[in-house]
mmCIF file with all atom_site columns, C-alpha atoms in Angstrom:
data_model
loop_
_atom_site.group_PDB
_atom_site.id
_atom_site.type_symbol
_atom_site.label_atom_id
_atom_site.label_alt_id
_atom_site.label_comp_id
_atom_site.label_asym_id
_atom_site.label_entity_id
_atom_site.label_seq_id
_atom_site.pdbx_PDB_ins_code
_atom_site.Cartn_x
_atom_site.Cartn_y
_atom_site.Cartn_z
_atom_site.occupancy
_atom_site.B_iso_or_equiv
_atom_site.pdbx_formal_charge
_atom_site.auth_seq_id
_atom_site.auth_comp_id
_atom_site.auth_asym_id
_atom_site.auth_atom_id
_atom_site.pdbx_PDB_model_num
ATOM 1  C CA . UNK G 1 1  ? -12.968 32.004  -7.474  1.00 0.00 ? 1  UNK G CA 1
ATOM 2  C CA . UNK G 1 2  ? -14.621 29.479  -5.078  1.00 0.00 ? 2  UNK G CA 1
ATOM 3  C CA . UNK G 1 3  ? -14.965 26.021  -6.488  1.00 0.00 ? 3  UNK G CA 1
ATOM 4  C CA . UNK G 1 4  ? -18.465 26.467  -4.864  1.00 0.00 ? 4  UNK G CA 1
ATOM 5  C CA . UNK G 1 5  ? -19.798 29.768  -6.238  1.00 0.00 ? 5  UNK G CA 1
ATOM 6  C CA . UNK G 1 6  ? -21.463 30.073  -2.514  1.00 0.00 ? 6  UNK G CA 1
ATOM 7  C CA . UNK G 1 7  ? -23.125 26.929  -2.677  1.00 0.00 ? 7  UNK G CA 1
ATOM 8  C CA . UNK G 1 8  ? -22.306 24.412  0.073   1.00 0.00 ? 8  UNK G CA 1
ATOM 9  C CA . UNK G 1 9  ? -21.873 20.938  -1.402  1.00 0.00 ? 9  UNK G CA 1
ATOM 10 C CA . UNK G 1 10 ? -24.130 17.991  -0.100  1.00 0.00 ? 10 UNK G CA 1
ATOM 11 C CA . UNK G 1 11 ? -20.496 15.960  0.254   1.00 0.00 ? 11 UNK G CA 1
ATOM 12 C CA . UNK G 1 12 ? -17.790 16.164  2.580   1.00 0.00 ? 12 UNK G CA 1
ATOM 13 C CA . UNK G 1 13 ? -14.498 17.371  1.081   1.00 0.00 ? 13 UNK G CA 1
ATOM 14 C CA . UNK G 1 14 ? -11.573 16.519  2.770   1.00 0.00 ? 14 UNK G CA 1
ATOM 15 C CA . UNK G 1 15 ? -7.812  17.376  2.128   1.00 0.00 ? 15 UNK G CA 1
ATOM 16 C CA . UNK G 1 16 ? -4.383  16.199  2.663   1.00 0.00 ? 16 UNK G CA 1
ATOM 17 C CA . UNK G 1 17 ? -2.090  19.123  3.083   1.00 0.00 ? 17 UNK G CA 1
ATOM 18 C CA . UNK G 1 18 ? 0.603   17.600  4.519   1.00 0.00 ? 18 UNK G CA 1
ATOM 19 C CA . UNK G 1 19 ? -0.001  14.237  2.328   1.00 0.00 ? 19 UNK G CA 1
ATOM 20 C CA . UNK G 1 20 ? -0.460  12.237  5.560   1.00 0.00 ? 20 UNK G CA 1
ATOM 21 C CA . UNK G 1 21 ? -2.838  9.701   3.195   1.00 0.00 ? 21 UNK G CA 1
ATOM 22 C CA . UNK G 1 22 ? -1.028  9.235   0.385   1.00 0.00 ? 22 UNK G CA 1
ATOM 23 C CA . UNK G 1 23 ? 2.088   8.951   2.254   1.00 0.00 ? 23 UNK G CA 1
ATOM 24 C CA . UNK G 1 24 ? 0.296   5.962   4.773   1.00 0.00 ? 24 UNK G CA 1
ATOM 25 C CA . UNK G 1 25 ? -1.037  4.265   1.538   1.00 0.00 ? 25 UNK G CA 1
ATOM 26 C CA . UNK G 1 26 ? 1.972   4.544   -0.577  1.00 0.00 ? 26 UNK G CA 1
ATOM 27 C CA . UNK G 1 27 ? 0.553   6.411   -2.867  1.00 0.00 ? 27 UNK G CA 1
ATOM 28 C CA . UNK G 1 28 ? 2.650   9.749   -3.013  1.00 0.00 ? 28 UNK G CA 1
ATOM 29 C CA . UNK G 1 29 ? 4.317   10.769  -6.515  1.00 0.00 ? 29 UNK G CA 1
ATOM 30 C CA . UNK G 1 30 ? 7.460   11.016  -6.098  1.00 0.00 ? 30 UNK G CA 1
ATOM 31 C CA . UNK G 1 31 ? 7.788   13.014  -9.994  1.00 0.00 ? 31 UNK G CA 1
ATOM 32 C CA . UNK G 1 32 ? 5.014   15.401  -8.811  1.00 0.00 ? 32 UNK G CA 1
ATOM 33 C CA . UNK G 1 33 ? 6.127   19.039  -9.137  1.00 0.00 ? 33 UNK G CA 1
ATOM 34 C CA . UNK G 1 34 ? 7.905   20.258  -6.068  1.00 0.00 ? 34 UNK G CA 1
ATOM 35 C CA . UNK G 1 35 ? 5.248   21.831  -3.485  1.00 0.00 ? 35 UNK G CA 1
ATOM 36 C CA . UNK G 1 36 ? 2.290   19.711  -4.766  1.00 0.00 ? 36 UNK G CA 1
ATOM 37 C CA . UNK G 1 37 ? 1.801   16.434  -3.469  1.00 0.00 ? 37 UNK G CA 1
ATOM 38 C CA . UNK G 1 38 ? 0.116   14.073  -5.977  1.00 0.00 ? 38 UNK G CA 1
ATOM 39 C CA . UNK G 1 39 ? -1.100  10.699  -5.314  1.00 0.00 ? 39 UNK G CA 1
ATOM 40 C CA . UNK G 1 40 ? -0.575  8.291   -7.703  1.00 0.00 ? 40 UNK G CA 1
ATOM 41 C CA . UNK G 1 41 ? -3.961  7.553   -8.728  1.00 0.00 ? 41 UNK G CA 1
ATOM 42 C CA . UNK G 1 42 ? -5.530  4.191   -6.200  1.00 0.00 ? 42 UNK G CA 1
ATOM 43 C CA . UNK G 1 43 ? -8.925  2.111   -6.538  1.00 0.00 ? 43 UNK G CA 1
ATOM 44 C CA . UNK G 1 44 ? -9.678  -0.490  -3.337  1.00 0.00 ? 44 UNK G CA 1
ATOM 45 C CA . UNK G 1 45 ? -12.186 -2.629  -2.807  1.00 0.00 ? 45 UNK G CA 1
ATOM 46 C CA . UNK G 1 46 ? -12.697 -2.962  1.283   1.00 0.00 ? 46 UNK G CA 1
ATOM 47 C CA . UNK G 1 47 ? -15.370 -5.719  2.609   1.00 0.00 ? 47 UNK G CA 1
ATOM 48 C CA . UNK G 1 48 ? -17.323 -5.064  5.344   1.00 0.00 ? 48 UNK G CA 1
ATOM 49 C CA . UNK G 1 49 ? -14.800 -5.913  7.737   1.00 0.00 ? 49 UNK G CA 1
ATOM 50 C CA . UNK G 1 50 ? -12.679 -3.848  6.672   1.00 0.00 ? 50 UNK G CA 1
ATOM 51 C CA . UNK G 1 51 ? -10.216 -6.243  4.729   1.00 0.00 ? 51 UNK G CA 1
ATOM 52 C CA . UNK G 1 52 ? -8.437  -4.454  1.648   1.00 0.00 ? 52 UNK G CA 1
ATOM 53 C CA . UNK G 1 53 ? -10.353 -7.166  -1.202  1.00 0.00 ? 53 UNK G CA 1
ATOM 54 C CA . UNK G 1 54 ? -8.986  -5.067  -4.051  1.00 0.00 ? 54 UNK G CA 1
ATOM 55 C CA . UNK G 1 55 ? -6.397  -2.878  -5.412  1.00 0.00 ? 55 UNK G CA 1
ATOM 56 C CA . UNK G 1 56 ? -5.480  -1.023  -7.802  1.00 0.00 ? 56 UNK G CA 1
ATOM 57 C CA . UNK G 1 57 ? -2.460  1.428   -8.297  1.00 0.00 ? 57 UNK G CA 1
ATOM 58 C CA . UNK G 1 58 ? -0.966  2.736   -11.078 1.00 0.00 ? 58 UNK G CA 1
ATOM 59 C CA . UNK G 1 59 ? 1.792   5.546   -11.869 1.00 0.00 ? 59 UNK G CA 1
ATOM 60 C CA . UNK G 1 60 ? 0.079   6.817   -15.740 1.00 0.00 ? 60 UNK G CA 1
ATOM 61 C CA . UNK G 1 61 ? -2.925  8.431   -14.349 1.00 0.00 ? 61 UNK G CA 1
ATOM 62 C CA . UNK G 1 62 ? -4.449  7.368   -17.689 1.00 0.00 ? 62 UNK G CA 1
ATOM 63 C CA . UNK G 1 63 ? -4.690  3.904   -16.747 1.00 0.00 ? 63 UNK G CA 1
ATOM 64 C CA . UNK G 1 64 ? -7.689  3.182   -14.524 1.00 0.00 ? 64 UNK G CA 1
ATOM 65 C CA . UNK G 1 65 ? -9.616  0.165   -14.204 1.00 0.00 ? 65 UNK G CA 1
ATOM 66 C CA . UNK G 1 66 ? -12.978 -0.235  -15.606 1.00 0.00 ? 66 UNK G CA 1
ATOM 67 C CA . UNK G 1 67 ? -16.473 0.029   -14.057 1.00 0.00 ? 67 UNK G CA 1
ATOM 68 C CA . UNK G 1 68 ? -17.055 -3.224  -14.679 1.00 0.00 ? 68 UNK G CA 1
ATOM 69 C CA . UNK G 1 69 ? -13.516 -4.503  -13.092 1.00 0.00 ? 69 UNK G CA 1
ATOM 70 C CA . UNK G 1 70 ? -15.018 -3.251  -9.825  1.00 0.00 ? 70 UNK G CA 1
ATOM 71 C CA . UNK G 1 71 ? -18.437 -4.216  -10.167 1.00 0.00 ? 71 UNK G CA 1
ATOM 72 C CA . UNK G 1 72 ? -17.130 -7.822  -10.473 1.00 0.00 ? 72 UNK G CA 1
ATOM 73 C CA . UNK G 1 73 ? -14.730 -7.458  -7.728  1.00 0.00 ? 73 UNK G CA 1
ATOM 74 C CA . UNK G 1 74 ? -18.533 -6.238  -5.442  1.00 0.00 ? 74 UNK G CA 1
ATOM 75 C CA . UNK G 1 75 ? -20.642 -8.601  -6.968  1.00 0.00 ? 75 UNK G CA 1
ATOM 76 C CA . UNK G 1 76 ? -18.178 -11.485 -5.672  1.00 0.00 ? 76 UNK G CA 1
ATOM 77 C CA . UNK G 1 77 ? -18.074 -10.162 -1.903  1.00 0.00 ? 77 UNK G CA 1
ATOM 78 C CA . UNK G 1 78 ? -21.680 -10.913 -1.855  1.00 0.00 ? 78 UNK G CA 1
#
């Protein structure tokens, strides 16, 4: 079925296909199953000109960091 039963989301959705992203970033997984590009799962922090101020990448997809990580990493750009 549709992910969207028919109801247009108020978000943009975008895709990478052809892993163009993930690729650019370094993020593709190279033990994803063949035929579906994974990223390895990515957090950044980017001021507002456009300077990479944090980042986070891991390969277990289980390991993220926490809200509050990145909430001190946005409270400090101020």
């Amino acid at each position: 079925g549709q992910a969207t039963d028919g109801v247009a989301p108020d978000f943009i959705m975008l895709s990478d296909p052809d892993h163009a992203v993930i690729d650019r970033y370094g993020l593709f997984n190279e033990d994803a199953p063949p035929n579906r590009p994974l990223p390895h799962p990515a957090t950044d922090v980017i001021d507002k000109e456009g300077v990479v101020r944090y980042r986070f990448v891991e390969t277990d997809y289980r390991v993220r960091p926490t809200n509050q990580d990145i909430l001190a990493v946005l409270e400090a750009l101020d």
